[in-house]
PDB file of C-alpha atoms in Angstrom:
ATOM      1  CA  UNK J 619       0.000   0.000   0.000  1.00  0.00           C
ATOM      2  CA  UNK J 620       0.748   3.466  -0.904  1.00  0.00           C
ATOM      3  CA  UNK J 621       1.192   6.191   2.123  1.00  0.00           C
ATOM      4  CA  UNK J 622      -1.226   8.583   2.414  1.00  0.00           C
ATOM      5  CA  UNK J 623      -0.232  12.130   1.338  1.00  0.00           C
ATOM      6  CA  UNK J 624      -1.692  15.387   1.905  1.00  0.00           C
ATOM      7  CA  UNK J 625      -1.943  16.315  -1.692  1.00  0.00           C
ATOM      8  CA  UNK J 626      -3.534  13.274  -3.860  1.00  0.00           C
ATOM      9  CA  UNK J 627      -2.018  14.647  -7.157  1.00  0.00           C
ATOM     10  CA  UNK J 628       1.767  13.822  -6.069  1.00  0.00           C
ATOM     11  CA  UNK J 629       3.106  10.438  -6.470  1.00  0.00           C
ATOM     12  CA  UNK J 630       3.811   8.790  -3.377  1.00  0.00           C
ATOM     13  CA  UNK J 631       7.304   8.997  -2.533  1.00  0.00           C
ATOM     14  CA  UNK J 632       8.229   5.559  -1.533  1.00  0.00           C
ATOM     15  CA  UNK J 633      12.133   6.031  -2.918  1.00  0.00           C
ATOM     16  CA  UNK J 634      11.421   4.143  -5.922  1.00  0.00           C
ATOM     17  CA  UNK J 635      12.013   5.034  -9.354  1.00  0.00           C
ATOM     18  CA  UNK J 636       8.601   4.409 -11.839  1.00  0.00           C
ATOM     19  CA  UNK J 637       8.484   1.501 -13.855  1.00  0.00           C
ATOM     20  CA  UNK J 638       8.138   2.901 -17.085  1.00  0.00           C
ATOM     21  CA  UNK J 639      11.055   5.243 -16.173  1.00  0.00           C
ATOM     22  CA  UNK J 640      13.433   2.457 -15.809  1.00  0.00           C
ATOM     23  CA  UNK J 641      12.503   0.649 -18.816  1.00  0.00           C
ATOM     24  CA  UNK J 642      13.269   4.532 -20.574  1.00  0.00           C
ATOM     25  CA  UNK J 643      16.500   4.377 -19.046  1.00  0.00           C
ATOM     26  CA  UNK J 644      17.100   0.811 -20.503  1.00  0.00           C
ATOM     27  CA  UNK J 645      16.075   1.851 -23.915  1.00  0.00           C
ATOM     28  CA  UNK J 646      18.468   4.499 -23.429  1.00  0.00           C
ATOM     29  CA  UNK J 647      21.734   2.756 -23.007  1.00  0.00           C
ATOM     30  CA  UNK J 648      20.975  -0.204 -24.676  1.00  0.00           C
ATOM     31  CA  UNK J 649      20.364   2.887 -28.075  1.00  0.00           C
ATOM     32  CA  UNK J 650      23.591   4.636 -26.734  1.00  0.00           C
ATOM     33  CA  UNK J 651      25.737   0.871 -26.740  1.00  0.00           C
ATOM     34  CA  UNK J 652      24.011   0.456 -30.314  1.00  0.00           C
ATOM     35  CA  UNK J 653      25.156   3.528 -31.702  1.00  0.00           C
ATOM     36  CA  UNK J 654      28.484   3.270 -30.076  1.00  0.00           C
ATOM     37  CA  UNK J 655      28.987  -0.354 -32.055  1.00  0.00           C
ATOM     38  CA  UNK J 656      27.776   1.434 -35.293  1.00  0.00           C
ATOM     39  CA  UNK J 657      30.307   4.362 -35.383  1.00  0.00           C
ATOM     40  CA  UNK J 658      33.301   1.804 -34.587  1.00  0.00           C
ATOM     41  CA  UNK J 659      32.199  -0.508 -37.225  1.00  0.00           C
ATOM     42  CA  UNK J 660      31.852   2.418 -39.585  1.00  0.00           C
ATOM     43  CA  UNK J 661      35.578   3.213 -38.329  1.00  0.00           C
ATOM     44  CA  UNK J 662      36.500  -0.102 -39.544  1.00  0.00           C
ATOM     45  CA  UNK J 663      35.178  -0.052 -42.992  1.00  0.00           C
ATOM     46  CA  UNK J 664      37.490  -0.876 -45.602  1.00  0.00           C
ATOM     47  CA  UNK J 665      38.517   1.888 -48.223  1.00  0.00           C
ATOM     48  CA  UNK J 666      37.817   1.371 -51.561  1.00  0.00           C
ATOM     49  CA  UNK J 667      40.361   2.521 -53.661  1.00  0.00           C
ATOM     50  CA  UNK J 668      39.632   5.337 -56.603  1.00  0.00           C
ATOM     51  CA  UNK J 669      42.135   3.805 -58.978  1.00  0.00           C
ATOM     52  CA  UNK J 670      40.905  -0.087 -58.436  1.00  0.00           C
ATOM     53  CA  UNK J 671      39.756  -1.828 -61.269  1.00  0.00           C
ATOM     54  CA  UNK J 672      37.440  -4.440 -61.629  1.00  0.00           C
ATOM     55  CA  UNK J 673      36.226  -7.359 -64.282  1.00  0.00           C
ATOM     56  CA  UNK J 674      32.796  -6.615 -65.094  1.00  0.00           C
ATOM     57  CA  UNK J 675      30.092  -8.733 -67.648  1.00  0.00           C
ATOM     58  CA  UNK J 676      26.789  -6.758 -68.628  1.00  0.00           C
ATOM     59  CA  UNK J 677      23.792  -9.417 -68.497  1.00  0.00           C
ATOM     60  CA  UNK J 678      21.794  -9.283 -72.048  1.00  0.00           C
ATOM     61  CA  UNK J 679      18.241  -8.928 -70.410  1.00  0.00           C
ATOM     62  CA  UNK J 680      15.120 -10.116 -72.383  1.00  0.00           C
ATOM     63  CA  UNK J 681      13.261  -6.801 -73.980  1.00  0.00           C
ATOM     64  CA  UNK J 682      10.200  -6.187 -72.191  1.00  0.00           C
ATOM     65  CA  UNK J 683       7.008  -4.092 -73.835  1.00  0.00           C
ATOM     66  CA  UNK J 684       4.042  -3.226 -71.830  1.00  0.00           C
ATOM     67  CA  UNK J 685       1.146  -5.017 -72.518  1.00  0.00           C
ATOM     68  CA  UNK J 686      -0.529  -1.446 -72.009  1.00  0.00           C
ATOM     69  CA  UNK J 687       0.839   2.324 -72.242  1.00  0.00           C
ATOM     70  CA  UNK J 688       2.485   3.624 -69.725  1.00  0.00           C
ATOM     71  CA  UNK J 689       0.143   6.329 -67.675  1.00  0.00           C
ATOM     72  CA  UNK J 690       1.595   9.878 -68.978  1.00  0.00           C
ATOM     73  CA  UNK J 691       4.533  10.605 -67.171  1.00  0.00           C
ATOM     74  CA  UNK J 692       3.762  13.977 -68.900  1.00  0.00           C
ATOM     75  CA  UNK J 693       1.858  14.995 -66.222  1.00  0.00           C
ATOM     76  CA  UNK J 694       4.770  14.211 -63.632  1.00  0.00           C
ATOM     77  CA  UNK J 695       7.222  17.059 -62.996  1.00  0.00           C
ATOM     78  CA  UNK J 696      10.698  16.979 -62.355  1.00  0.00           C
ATOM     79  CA  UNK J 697      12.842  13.768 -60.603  1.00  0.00           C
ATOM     80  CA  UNK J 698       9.527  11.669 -60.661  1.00  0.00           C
ATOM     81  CA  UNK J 699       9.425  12.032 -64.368  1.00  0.00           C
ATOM     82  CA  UNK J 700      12.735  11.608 -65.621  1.00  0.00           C
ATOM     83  CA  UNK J 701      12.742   8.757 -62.476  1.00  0.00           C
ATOM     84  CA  UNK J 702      15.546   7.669 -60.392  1.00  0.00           C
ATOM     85  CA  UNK J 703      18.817   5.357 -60.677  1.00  0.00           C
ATOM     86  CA  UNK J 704      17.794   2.753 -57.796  1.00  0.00           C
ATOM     87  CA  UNK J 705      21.049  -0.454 -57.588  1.00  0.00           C
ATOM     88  CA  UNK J 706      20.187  -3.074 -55.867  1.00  0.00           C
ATOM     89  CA  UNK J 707      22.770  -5.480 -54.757  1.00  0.00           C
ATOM     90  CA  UNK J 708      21.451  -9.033 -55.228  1.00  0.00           C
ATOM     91  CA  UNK J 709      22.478 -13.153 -54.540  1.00  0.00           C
ATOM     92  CA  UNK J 710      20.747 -16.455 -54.651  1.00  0.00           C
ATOM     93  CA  UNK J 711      20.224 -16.218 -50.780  1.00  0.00           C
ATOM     94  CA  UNK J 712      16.737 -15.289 -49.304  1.00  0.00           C
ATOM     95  CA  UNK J 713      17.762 -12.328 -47.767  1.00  0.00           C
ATOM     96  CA  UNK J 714      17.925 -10.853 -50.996  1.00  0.00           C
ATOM     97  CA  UNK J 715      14.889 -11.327 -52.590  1.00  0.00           C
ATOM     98  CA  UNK J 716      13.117 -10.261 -49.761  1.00  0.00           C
ATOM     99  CA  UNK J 717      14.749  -6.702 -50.023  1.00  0.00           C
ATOM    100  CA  UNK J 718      14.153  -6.633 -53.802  1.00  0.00           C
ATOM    101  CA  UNK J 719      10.917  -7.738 -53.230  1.00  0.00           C
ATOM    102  CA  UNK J 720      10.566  -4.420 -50.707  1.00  0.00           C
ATOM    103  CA  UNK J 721      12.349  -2.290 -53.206  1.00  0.00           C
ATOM    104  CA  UNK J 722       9.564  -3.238 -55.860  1.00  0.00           C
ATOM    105  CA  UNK J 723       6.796  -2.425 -52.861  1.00  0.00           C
ATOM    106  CA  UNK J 724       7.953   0.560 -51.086  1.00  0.00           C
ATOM    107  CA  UNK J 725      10.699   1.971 -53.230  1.00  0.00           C
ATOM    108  CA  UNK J 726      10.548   2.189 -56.705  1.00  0.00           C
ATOM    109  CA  UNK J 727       8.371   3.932 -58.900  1.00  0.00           C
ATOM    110  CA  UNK J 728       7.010   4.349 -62.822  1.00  0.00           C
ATOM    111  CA  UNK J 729      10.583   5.752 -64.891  1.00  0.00           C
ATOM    112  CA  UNK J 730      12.624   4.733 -62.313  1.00  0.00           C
ATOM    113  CA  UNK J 731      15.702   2.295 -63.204  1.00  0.00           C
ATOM    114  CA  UNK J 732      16.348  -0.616 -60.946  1.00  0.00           C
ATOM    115  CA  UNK J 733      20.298  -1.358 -61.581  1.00  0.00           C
ATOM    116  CA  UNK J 734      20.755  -5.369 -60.943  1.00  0.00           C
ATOM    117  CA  UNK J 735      24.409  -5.795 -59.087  1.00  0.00           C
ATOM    118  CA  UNK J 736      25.443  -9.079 -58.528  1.00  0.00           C
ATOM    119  CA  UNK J 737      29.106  -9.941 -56.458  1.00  0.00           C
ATOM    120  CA  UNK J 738      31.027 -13.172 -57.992  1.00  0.00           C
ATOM    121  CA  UNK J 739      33.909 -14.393 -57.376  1.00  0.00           C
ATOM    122  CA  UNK J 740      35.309 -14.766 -61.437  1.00  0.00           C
ATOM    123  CA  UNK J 741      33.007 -13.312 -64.226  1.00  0.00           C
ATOM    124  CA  UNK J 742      35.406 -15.450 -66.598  1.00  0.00           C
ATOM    125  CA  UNK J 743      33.039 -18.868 -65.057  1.00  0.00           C
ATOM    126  CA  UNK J 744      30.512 -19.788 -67.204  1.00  0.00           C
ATOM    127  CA  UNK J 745      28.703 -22.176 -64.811  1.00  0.00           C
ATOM    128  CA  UNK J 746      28.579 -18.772 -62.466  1.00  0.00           C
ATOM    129  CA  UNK J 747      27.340 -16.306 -64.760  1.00  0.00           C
ATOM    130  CA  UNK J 748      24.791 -18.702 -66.524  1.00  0.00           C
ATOM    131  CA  UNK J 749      23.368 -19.065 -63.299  1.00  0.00           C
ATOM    132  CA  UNK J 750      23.684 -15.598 -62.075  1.00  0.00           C
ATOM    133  CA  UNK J 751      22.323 -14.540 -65.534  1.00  0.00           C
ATOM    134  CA  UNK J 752      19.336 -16.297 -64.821  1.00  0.00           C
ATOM    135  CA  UNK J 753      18.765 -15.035 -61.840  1.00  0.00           C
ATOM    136  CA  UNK J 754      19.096 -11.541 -63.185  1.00  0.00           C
ATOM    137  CA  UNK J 755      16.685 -12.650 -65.476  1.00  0.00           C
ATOM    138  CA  UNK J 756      14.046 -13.459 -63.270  1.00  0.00           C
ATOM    139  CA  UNK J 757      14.169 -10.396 -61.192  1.00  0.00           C
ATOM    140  CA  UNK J 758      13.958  -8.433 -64.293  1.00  0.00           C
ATOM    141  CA  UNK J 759      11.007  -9.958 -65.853  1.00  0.00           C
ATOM    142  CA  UNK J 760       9.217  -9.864 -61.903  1.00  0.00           C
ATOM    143  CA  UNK J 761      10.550  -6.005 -61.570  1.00  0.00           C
ATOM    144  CA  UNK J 762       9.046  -5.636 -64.967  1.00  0.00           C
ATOM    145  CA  UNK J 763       5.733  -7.412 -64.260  1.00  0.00           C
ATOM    146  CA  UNK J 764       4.999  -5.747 -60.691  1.00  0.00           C
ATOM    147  CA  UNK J 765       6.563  -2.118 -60.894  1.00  0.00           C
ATOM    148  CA  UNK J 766       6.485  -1.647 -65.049  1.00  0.00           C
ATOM    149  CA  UNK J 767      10.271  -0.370 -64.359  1.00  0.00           C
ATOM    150  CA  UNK J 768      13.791  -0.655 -66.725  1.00  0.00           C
ATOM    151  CA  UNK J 769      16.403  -2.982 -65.393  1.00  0.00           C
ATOM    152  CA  UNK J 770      19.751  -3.470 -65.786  1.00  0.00           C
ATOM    153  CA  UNK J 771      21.982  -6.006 -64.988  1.00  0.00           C
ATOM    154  CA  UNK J 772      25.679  -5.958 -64.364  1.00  0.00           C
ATOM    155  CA  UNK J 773      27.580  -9.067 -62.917  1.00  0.00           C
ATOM    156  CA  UNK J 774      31.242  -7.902 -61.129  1.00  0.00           C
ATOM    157  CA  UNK J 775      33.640  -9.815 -59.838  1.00  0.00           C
ATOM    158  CA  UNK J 776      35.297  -9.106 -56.052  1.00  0.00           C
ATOM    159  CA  UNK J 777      33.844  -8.397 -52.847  1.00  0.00           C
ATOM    160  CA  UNK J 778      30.415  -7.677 -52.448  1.00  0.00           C
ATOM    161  CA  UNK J 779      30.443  -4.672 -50.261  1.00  0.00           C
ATOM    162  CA  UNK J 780      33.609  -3.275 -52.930  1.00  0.00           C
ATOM    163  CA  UNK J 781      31.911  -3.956 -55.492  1.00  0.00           C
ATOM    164  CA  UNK J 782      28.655  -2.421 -54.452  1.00  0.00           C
ATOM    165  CA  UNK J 783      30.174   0.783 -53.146  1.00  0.00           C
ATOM    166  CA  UNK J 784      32.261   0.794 -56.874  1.00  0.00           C
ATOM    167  CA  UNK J 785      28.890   0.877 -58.763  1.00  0.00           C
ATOM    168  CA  UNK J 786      27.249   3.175 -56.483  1.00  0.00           C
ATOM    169  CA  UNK J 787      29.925   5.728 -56.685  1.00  0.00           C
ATOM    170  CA  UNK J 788      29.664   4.567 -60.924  1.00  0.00           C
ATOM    171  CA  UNK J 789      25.948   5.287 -61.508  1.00  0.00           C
ATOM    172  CA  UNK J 790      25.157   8.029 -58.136  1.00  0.00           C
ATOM    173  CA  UNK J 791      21.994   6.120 -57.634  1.00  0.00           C
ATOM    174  CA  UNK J 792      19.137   7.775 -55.350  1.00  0.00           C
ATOM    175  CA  UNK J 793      19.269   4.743 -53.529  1.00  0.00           C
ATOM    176  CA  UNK J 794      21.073   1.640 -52.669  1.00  0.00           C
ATOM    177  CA  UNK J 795      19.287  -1.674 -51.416  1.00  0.00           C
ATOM    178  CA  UNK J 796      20.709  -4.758 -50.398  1.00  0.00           C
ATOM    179  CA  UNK J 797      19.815  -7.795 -47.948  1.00  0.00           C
ATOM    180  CA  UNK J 798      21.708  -8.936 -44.601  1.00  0.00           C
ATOM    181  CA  UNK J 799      23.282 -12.304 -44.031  1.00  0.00           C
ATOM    182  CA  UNK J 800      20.475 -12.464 -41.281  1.00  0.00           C
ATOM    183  CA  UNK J 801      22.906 -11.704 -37.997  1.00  0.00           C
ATOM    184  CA  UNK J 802      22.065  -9.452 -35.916  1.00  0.00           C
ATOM    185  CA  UNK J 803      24.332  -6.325 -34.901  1.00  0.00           C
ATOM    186  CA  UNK J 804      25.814  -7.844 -32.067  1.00  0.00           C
ATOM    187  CA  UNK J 805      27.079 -10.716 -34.150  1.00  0.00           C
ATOM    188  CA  UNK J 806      28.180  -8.658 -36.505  1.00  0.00           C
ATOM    189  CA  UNK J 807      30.006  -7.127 -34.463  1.00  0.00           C
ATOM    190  CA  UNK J 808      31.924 -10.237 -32.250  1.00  0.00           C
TER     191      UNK J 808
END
């Protein structure tokens, strides 16, 4: 039981802090010991080099034509009409499709161009870029089919996070998207 105080309106004073208080307090270090991690890790990032190069194969996508005309982009003004440069970094994992998939949903939009990026290890492997061609493939067709967009498609050998940075500095996209190996922060971090 609470003591009784003179004024109803105060909180009793019992020397105790409010629950939802501490739980604030949690959220706050637990945010400050997450943003701490993040600038160290950016810290760490490697460099990427102006003056690398890099092997490189364009993917030959299939020509799409809508079914119907496009609405008339002629009533859209500025960036929305002459659309955006949107890369999105993709693999055969899950991870990936599932942040294509969002691009399509929640990012991209009519006269935009999604920009296909896919990390290998040799471009020169034709069992590799048969298979990443037809992945590139599919997610053209399905970018094609739910968002009416232009892709392109550019396999690169080398890391994946060089590689992306390399064609995001390349093309100054208004965006770049790209999945997680599904680990959380922490583990990223360890």
């Amino acid at each position: 039981q609470f003591p009784t105080h003179q004024n109803q309106n105060q909180p009793p004073k019992t020397g105790h802090k409010p629950k939802l208080r501490t739980q604030e307090l949690r959220n706050e270090i637990l945010f400050s010991f997450l943003a701490e991690i993040i600038l160290e890790s950016i810290n760490l990032m490697d460099t990427v080099l102006e003056d690398e190069e890099y092997s490189y194969r364009e993917v030959k996508l299939p020509t799409l034509i809508p079914i119907v005309p496009e609405p008339g982009l002629e009533r859209e003004s500025g960036e929305r009409r002459r659309g955006r440069d949107i890369v999105i970094a993709v693999d055969h994992g899950p991870n990936s499709k599932h942040a294509f998939d969002w691009a399509l949903i929640h990012l991209v939009r009519l006269a935009d161009t999604i920009h296909l990026v896919h990390a290998v290890s040799s471009v020169r492997n034709e069992i590799v870029y048969e298979t990443s061609q037809g992945l590139m493939e599919k997610l053209a067709v399905e970018a094609f089919e739910v968002a009416m967009v232009k892709t392109t498609a550019r396999i690169v050998e080398g890391d994946a996070g060089k590689v992306i940075c390399k064609e995001a500095e390349r093309l100054k996209p208004a965006a770049v998207v790209m999945g997680t190996r599904g680990r959380s922060l922490i583990q990223r971090e360890v």
